[in-house]
Coordinates of C-alpha atoms in Angstrom, one line a residue:
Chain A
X1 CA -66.7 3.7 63.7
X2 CA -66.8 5.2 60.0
X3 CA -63.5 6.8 60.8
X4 CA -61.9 3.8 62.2
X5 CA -62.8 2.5 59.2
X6 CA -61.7 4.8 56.9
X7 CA -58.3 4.8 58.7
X8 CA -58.5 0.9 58.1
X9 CA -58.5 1.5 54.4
X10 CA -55.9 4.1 54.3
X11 CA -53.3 1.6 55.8
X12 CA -54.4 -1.6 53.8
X13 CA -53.8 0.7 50.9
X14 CA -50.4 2.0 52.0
X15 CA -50.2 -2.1 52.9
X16 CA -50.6 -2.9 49.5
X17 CA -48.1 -0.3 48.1
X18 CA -45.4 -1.7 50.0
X19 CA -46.2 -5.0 49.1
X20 CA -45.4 -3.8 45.3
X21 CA -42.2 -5.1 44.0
X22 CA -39.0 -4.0 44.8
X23 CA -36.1 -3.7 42.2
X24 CA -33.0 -5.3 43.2
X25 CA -30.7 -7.0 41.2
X26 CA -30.3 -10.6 41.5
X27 CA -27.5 -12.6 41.0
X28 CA -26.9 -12.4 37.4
X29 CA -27.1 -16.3 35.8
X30 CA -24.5 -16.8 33.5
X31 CA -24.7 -16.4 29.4
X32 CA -23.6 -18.7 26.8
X33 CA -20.6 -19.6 26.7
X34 CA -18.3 -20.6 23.0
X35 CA -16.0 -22.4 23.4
X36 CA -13.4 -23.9 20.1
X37 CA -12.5 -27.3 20.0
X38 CA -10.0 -29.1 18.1
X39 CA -11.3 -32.4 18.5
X40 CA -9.3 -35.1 16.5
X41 CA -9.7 -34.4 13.2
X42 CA -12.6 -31.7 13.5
X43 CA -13.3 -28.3 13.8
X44 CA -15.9 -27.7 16.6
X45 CA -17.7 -25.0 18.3
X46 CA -19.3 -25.8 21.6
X47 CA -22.3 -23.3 23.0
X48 CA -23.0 -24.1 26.1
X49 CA -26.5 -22.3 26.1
X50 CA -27.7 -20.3 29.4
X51 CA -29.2 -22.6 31.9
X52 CA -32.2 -21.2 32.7
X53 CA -33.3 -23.3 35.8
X54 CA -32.3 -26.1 37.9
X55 CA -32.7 -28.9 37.4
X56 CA -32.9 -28.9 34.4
X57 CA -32.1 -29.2 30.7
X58 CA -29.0 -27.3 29.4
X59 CA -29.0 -27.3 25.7
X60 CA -25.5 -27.1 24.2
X61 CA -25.3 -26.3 20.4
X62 CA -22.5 -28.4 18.2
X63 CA -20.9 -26.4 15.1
X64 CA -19.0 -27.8 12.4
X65 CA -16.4 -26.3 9.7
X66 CA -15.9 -27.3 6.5
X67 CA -14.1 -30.3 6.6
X68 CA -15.7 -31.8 9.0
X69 CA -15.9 -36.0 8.6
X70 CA -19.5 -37.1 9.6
X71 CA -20.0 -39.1 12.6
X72 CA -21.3 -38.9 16.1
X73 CA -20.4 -37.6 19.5
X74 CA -21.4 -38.5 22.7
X75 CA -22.0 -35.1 24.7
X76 CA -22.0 -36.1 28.8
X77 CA -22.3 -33.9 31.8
X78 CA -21.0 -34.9 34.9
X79 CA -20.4 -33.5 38.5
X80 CA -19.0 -35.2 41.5
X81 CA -21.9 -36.7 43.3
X82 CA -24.2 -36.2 40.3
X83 CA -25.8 -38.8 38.1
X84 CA -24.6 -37.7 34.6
X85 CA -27.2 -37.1 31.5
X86 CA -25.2 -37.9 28.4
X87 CA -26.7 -37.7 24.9
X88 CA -25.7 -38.5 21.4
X89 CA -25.3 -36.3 18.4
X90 CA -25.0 -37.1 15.1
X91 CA -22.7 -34.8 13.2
X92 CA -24.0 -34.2 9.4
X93 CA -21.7 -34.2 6.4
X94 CA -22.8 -30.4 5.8
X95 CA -21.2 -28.2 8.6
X96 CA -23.3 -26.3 10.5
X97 CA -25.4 -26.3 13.9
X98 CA -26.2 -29.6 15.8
X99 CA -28.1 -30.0 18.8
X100 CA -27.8 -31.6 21.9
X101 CA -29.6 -31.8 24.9
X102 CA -28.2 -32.9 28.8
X103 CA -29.3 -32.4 32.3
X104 CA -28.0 -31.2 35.1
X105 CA -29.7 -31.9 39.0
X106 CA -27.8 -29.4 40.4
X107 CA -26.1 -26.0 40.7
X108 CA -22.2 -26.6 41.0
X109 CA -19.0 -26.7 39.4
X110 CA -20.3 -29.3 36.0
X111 CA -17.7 -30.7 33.4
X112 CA -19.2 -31.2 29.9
X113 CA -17.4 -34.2 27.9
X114 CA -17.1 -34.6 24.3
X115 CA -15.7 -38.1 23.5
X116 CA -12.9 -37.6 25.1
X117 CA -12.4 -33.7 25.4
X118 CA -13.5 -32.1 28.8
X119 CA -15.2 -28.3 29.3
X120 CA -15.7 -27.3 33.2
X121 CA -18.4 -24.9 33.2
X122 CA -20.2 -23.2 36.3
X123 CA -24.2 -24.0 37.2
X124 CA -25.2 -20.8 39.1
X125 CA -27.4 -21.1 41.9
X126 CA -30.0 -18.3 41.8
X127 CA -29.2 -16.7 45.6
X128 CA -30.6 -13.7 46.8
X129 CA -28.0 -11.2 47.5
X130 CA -28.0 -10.0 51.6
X131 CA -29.6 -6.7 50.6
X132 CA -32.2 -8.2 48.5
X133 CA -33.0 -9.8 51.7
X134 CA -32.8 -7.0 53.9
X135 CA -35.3 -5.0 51.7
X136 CA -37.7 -7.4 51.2
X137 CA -37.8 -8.7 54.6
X138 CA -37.7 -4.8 55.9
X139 CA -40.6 -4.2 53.8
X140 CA -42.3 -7.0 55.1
X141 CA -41.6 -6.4 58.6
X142 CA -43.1 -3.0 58.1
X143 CA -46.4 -4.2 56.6
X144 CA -46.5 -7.1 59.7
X145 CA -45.9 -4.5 62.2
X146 CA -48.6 -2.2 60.8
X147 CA -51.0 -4.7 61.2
X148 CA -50.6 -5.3 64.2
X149 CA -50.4 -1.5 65.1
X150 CA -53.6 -1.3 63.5
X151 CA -55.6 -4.3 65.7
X152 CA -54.3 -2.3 68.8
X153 CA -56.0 1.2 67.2
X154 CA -58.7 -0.5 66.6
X155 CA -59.3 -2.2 69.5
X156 CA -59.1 0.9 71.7
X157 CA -55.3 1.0 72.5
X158 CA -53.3 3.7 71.3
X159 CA -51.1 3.6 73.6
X160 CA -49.6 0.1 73.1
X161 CA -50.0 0.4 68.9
X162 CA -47.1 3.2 69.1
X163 CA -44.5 0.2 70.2
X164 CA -45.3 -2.1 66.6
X165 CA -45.5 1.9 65.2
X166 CA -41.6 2.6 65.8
X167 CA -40.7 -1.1 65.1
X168 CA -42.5 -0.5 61.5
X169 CA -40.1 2.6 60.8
X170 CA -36.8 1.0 62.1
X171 CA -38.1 -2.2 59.7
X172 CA -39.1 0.3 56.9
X173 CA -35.8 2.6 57.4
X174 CA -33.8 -0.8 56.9
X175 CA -35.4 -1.8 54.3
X176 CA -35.1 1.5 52.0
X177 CA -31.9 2.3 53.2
X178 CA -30.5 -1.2 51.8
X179 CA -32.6 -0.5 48.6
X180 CA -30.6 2.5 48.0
X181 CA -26.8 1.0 48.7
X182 CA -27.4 -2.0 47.0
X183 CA -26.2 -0.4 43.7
X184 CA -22.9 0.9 45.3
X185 CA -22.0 -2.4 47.1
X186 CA -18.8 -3.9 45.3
X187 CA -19.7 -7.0 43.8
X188 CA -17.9 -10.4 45.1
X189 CA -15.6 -12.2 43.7
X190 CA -17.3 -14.5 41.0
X191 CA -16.4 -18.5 41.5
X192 CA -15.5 -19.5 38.2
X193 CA -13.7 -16.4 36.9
X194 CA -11.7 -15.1 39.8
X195 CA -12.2 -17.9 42.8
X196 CA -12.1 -21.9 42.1
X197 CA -15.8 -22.9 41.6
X198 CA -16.8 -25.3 44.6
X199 CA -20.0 -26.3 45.0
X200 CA -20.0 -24.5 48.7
X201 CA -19.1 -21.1 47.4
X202 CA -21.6 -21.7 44.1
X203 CA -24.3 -22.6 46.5
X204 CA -23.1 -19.4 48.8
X205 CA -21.6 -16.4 46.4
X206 CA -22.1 -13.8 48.8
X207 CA -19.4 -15.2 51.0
X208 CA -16.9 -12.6 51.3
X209 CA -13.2 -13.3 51.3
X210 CA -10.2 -12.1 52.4
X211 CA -8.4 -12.3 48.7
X212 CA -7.9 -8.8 47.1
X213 CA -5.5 -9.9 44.3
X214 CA -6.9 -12.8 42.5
X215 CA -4.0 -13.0 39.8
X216 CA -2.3 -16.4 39.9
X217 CA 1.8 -17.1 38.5
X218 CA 2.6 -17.6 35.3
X219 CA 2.6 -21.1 33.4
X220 CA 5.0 -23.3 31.7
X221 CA 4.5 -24.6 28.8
X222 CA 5.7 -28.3 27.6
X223 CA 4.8 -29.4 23.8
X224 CA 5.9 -32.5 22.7
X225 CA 4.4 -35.3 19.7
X226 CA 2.0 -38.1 20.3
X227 CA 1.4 -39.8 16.8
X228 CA -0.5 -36.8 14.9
X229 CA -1.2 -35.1 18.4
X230 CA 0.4 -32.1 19.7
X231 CA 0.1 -32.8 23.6
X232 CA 0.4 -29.4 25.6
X233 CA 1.7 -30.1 29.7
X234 CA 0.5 -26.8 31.1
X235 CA 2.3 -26.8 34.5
X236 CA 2.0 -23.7 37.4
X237 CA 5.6 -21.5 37.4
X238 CA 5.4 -21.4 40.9
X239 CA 5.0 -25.0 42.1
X240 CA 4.8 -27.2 39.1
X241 CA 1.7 -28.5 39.8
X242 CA -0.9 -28.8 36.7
X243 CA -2.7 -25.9 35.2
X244 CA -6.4 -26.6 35.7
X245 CA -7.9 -23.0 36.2
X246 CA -8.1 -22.1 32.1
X247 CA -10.6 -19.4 31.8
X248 CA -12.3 -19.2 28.3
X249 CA -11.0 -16.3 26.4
X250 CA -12.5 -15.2 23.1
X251 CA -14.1 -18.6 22.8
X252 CA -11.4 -21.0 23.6
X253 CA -9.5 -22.0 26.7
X254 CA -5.8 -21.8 24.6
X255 CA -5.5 -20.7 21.1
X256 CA -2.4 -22.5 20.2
X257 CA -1.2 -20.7 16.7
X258 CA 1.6 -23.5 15.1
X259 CA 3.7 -21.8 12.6
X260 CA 5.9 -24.5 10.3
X261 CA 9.5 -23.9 9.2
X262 CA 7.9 -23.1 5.7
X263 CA 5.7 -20.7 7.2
X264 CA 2.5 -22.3 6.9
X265 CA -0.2 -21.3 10.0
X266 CA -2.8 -23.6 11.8
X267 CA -5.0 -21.5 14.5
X268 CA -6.1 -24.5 16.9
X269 CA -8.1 -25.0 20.3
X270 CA -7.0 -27.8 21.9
X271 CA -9.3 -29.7 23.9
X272 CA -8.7 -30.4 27.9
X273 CA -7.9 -34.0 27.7
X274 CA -6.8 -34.2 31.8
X275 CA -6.1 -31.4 34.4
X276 CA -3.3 -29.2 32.6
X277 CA -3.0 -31.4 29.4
X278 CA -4.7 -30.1 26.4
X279 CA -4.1 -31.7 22.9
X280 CA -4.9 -31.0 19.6
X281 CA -4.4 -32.9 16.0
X282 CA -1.6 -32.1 13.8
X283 CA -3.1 -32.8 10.5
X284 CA -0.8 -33.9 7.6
X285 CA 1.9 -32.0 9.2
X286 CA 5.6 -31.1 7.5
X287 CA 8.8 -31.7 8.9
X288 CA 10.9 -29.7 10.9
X289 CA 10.8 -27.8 13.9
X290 CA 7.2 -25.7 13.9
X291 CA 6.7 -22.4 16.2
X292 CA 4.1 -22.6 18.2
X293 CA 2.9 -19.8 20.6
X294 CA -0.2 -20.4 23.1
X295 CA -2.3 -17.7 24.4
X296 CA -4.1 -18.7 27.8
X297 CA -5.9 -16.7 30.5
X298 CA -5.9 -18.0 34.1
X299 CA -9.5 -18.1 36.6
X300 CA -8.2 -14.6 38.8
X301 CA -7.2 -12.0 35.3
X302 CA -4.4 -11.7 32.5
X303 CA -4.1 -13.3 29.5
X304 CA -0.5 -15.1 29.2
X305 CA 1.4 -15.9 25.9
X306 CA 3.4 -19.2 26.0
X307 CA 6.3 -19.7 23.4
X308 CA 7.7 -22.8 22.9
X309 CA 8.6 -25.3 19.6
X310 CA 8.6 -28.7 18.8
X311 CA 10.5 -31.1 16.4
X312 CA 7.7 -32.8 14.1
X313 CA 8.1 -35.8 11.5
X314 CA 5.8 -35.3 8.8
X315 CA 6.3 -34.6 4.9
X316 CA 8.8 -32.5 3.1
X317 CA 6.2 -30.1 2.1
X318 CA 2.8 -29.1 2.8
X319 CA -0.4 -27.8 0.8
X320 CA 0.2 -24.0 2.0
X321 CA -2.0 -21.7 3.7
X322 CA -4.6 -21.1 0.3
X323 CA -7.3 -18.1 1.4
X324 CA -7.9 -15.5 -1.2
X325 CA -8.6 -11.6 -0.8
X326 CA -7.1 -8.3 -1.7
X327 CA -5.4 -6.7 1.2
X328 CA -4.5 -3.3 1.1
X329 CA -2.0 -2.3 3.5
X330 CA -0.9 1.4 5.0
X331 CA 2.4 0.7 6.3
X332 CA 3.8 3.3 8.4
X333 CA 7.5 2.9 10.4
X334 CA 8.1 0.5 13.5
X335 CA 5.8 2.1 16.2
X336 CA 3.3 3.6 14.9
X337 CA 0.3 2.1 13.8
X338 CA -0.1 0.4 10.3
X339 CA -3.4 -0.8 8.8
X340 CA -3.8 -3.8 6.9
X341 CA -7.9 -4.1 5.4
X342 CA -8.7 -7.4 3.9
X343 CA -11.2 -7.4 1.2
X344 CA -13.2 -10.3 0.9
X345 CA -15.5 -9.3 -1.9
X346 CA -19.0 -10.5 0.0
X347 CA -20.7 -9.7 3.0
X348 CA -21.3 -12.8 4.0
X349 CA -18.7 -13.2 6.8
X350 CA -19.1 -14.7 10.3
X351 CA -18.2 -14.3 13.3
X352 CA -15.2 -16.9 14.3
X353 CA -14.6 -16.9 18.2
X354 CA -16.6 -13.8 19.0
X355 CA -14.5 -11.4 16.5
X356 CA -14.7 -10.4 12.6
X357 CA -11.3 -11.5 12.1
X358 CA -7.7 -12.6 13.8
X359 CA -4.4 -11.5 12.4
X360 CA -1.7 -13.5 13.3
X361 CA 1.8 -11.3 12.8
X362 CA 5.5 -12.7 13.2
X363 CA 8.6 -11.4 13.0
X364 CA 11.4 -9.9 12.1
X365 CA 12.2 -13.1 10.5
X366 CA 15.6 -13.9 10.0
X367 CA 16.4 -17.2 10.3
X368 CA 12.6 -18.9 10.6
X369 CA 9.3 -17.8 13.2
X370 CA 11.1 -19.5 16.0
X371 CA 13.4 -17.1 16.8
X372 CA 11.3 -14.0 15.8
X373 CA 11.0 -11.8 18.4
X374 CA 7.4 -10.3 18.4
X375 CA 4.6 -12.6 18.0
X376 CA 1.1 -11.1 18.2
X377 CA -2.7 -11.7 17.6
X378 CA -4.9 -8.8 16.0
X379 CA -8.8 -8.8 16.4
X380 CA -11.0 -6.8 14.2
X381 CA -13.9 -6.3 16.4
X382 CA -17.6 -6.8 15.8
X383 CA -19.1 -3.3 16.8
X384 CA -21.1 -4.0 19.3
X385 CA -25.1 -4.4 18.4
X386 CA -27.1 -1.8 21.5
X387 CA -29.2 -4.1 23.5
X388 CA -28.2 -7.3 22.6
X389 CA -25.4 -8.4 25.0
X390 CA -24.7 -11.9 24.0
X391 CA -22.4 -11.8 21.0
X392 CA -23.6 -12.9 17.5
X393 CA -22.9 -16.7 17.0
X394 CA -21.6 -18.2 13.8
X395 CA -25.4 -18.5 12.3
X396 CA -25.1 -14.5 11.4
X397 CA -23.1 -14.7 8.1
X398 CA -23.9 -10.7 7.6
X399 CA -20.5 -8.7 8.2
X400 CA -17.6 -8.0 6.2
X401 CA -16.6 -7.4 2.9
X402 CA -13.9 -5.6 4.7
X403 CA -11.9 -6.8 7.3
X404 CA -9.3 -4.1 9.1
X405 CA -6.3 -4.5 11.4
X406 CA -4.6 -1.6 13.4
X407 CA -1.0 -3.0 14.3
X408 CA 1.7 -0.6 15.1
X409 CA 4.8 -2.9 14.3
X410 CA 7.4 -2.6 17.1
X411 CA 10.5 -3.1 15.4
X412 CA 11.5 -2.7 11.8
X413 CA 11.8 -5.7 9.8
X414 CA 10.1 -8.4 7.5
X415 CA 7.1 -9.7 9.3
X416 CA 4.6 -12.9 8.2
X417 CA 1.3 -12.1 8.7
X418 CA -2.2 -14.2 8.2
X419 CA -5.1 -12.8 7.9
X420 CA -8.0 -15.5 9.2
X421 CA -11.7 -15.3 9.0
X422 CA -14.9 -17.3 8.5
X423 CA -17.0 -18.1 5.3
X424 CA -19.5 -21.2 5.2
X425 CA -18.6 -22.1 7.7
X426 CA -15.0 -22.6 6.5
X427 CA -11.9 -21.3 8.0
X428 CA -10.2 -18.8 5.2
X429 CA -6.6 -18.1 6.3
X430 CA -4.6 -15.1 4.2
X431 CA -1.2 -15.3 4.1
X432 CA 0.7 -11.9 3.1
X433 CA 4.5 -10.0 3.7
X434 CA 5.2 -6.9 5.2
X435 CA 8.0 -4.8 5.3
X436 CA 7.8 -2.5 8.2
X437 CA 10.4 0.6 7.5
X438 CA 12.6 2.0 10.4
X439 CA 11.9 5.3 11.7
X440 CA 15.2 6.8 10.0
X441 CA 14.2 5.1 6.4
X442 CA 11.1 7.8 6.6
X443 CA 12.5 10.5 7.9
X444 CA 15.1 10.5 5.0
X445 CA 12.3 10.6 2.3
Chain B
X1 CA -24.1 16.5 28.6
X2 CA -21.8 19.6 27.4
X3 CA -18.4 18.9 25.6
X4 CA -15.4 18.3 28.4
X5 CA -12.4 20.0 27.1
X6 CA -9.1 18.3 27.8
X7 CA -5.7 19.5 27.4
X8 CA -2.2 18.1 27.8
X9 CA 0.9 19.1 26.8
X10 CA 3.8 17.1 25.1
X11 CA 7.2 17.5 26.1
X12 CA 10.3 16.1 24.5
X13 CA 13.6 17.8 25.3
X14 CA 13.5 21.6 24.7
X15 CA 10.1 21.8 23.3
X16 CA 6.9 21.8 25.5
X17 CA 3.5 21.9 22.8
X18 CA -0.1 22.1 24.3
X19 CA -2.5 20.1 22.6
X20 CA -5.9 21.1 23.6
X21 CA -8.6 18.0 21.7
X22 CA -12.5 19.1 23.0
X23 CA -14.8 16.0 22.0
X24 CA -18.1 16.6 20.5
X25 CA -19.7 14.1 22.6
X26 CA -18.8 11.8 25.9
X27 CA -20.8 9.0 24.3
X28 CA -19.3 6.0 22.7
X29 CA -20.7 6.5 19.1
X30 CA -19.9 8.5 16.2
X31 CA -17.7 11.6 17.4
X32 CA -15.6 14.6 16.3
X33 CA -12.6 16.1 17.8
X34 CA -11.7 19.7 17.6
X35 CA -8.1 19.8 18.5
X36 CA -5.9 23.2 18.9
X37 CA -2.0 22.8 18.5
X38 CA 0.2 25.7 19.7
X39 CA 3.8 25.9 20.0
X40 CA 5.5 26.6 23.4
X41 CA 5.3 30.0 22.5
X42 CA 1.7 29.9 22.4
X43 CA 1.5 30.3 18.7
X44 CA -0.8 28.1 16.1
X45 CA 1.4 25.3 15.5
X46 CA 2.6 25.4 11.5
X47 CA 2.2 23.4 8.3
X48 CA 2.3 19.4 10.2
X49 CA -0.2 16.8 9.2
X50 CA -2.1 15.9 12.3
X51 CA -2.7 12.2 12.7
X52 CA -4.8 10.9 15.7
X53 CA -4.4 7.4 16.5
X54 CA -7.3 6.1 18.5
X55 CA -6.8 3.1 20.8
X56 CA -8.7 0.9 23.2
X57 CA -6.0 -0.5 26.0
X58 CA -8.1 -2.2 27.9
X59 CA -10.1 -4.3 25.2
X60 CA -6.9 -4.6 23.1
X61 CA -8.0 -2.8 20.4
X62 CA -6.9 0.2 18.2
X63 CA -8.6 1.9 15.5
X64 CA -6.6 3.3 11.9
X65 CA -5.0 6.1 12.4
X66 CA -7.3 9.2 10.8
X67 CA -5.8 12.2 9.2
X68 CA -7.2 15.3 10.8
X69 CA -8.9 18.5 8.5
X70 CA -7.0 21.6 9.2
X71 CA -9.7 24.3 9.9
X72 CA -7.0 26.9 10.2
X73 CA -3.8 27.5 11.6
X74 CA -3.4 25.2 14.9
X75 CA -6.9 24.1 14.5
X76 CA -8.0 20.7 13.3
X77 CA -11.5 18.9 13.3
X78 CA -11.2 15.0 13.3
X79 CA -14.1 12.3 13.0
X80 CA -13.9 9.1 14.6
X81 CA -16.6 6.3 15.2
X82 CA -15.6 5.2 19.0
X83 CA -18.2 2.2 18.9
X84 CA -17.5 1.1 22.7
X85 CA -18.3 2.4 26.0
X86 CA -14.9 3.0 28.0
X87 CA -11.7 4.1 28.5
X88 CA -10.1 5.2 25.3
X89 CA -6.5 6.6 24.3
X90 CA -6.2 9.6 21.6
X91 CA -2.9 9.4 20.8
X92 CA -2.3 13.0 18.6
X93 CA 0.8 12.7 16.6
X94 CA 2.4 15.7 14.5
X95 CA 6.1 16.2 13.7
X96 CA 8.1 14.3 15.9
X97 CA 5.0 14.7 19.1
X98 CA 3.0 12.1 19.8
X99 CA 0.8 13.3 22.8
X100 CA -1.6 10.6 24.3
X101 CA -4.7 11.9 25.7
X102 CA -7.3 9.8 27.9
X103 CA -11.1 9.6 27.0
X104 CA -13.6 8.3 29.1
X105 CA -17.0 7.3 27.1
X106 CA -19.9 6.7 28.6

């Protein structure tokens, strides 16, 4: 009897250890996401904060700019079939953070409306991934099975206890060999980012599918005037439908750069006023014919550059581009890379849409930034802080003075640049010239 | 982890020049390059500044180009600070050569 006992212990204990958790990865729940928005006549940032369970409150986080006119927003969140939670926030005449908090019931694809401006945005559902099952239901299996292996010991059966014995090893067998593969099984394709976010394949996102390329045609691009409003028709190059799929790259769903015939730069984010129309406020715009150049990035990979113009009636001139800062260039001949630092003095900097600073360069110009050839948008990065993967928002106003660019200049010529960057919450934008040298010019010296 | 030593060689018309850059380190981080030039004929390579041009394809992203220390003949020592994890291209540029060479960081 003592030894029976004894033996009882032993496999409690051994019961115990396996009921110890085991470490498999769960579906990740999204982060924040920051998103610009041009929204009539303000500057906003949007942060969608990580929802942490459902349902629910998701807190979303409303920046101004300088700028700014006080007033207040009505922040709603909606989903088919959902009640929606909407709540109002007063925007302050001093730019900076304002709160706001909404509800969601559910775990789906979500929209977020601001006034009139629209931002989809994924719920996760928290699912347990098919191996998370298979180990802990293995493991569990194995501790039934013991049990029972265990009464038939006990009560004077040894014969019958091997059967529950060899099912606790296939159970325990399973169980550590999905443990171990787990780490090595491709992920699946994320709805949201590479498949169109249904509430079936949210719900389910360990559905497997038959897609291996996930990349979608390219877009057309339509601008045209509405008043003050620059109304983008964003429509699919291979069957003309609308463009509804925007993912949000470095904080925005388009950055739409406007260049006027005088060379003066706006950096906007139009907002999503209607499946594949986006629109964004022209603010005491000149006259002429302005460049205008959109970078997008479609749900399935790629980031795409539209290039179109439009014909705007406005004033014979504007107040030009004003920001201030020493820039020191290093200008080496077309093709290899030239540095251009900006020095802003201070180190009081933030980060605008997830970067240091965004150099906008155009050129050769000839005849006016509609017909110059290259067009192209140059980060300087935030180095990466270890251990904290979310990226700083716009409350850290620690980086800078300095503020470099590596661009190696593809053909010779006169280029506009603009150097743009965040202080107080104010958008500084730096115009400057360069002359890039031809590879002959150099070799002649 | 012990420094990987990676060579490639440019060619352009006539010439063929081995560049052979051995990181100090496989992590992303602050690093140094020891690079050896020869010419085709397996000689120190003479008298060139030795630019390397550090770039990031894949996040879009490219570092200023950093003039490397010549140690002696055909051999240079470069510091860079690669602050990201990931695939990186050293592009090595000396005369008329510019010789690209991968870099995985961990």
């Amino acid at each position: 009897m003592k030894q029976r006992v004894a033996i009882l212990l032993l496999v409690l204990g051994a019961l115990l250890g396996f009921a110890a958790p085991v470490l498999a990865d769960a579906a990740q729940a999204g982060g924040d996401v920051h998103i610009g928005q041009t929204l009539g006549d303000r500057d906003l940032t949007v942060i969608i904060r990580r929802v942490a369970e459902v349902p629910g409150p998701v807190h979303v986080d409303v920046v101004t700019h300088a700028g700014s006119p006080p007033g207040e927003i009505t922040l709603t969140a909606r989903a088919a079939g959902a009640p929606s939670s909407a709540a109002k926030v007063v925007l302050g005449a001093v730019p900076g953070f304002h709160s706001g908090v909404v509800h969601v019931d559910r775990p789906g694809p979500w929209e977020l409306a601001i006034d009139e401006a629209t931002i989809p945005f994924v719920v996760p559902a928290i699912v347990p991934s098919p191996w998370e099952n298979a180990t802990y239901g293995g493991f569990i299996a194995a501790g039934v099975l013991l049990l029972v292996a265990l009464l038939f010991a006990v009560s004077g059966k040894p014969v019958l206890a091997l059967v529950p014995t060899a099912g606790m090893v296939a159970a325990a067998a399973v169980a550590v060999t999905a443990a171990l593969l787990a780490p090595s099984i491709p992920p699946v394709a994320a709805p949201g980012t590479q498949l169109d976010p249904t509430y079936d394949n949210i719900m389910n996102p360990y559905q497997r599918t038959s897609i291996v390329d996930f990349s979608r045609p390219p877009v057309n691009l339509v601008p045209r005037m509405e008043g003050k409003d620059l109304v983008l028709s964003l429509t699919d190059g291979s069957t003309g439908r609308p463009v509804d799929d925007l993912l949000v790259h470095d904080s925005a769903f388009i950055h739409l750069v406007v260049v006027s015939p005088s060379g003066n730069l706006r950096h906007l984010h139009p907002v999503r006023t209607a499946p594949g129309e986006y629109r964004a406020r022209l603010r005491d715009p000149e006259q002429g014919t302005h460049a205008i150049a959109a970078e997008i990035a479609r749900r399935g990979g790629g980031v795409q550059l539209l290039r179109s113009s439009v014909d705007v009636s406005g004033a014979a001139s504007v107040v030009p581009n004003d920001g201030k800062a020493d820039v020191a260039t290093e200008i080496r001949e077309a093709g290899r890379p030239s540095t251009i630092t900006a020095r802003f003095g201070e180190r009081n900097l933030q980060p605008w849409l997830g970067m240091l600073g965004h150099m906008i360069v155009v050129g050769p110009v000839t005849d006016g930034p509609v017909s110059a050839p290259i067009w192209a948008h140059v980060h300087s990065m935030i180095p990466p802080t270890p251990g904290m993967p979310d990226q700083p928002d716009e409350s850290v106003a620690a980086y800078g003075p300095d503020v470099p660019f590596t661009y190696s200049f593809p053909l010779p010529g006169r280029y506009l640049v603009w150097i743009q960057v965040e202080r107080d919450y104010s958008i500084v934008t730096v115009p400057a010239v360069v002359d890039v040298p031809g590879a002959k010019e150099v070799s002649a010296k | 982890m012990a420094p990987q030593r990676r060579g490639t060689a440019a060619s352009r018309g006539k010439r063929a020049t081995p560049v052979l850059l051995t990181p100090a380190s496989t992590k992303s981080g602050g690093n140094s390059f020891d690079l050896r030039i020869t010419d085709r004929f397996g000689n120190p390579a003479q008298g060139s500044e030795v630019v390397v041009e550090p770039a990031m394809p894949q996040m879009g992203h490219a570092l200023a180009p950093i003039t490397a220390a010549a140690l002696e003949p055909g051999h240079y020592q470069v510091g860079a600070d690669l602050f990201m994890a990931g695939q990186w291209e050293i592009t090595v540029s000396f005369d008329t050569e510019r010789v690209v060479i991968p870099l995985l960081l961990t």
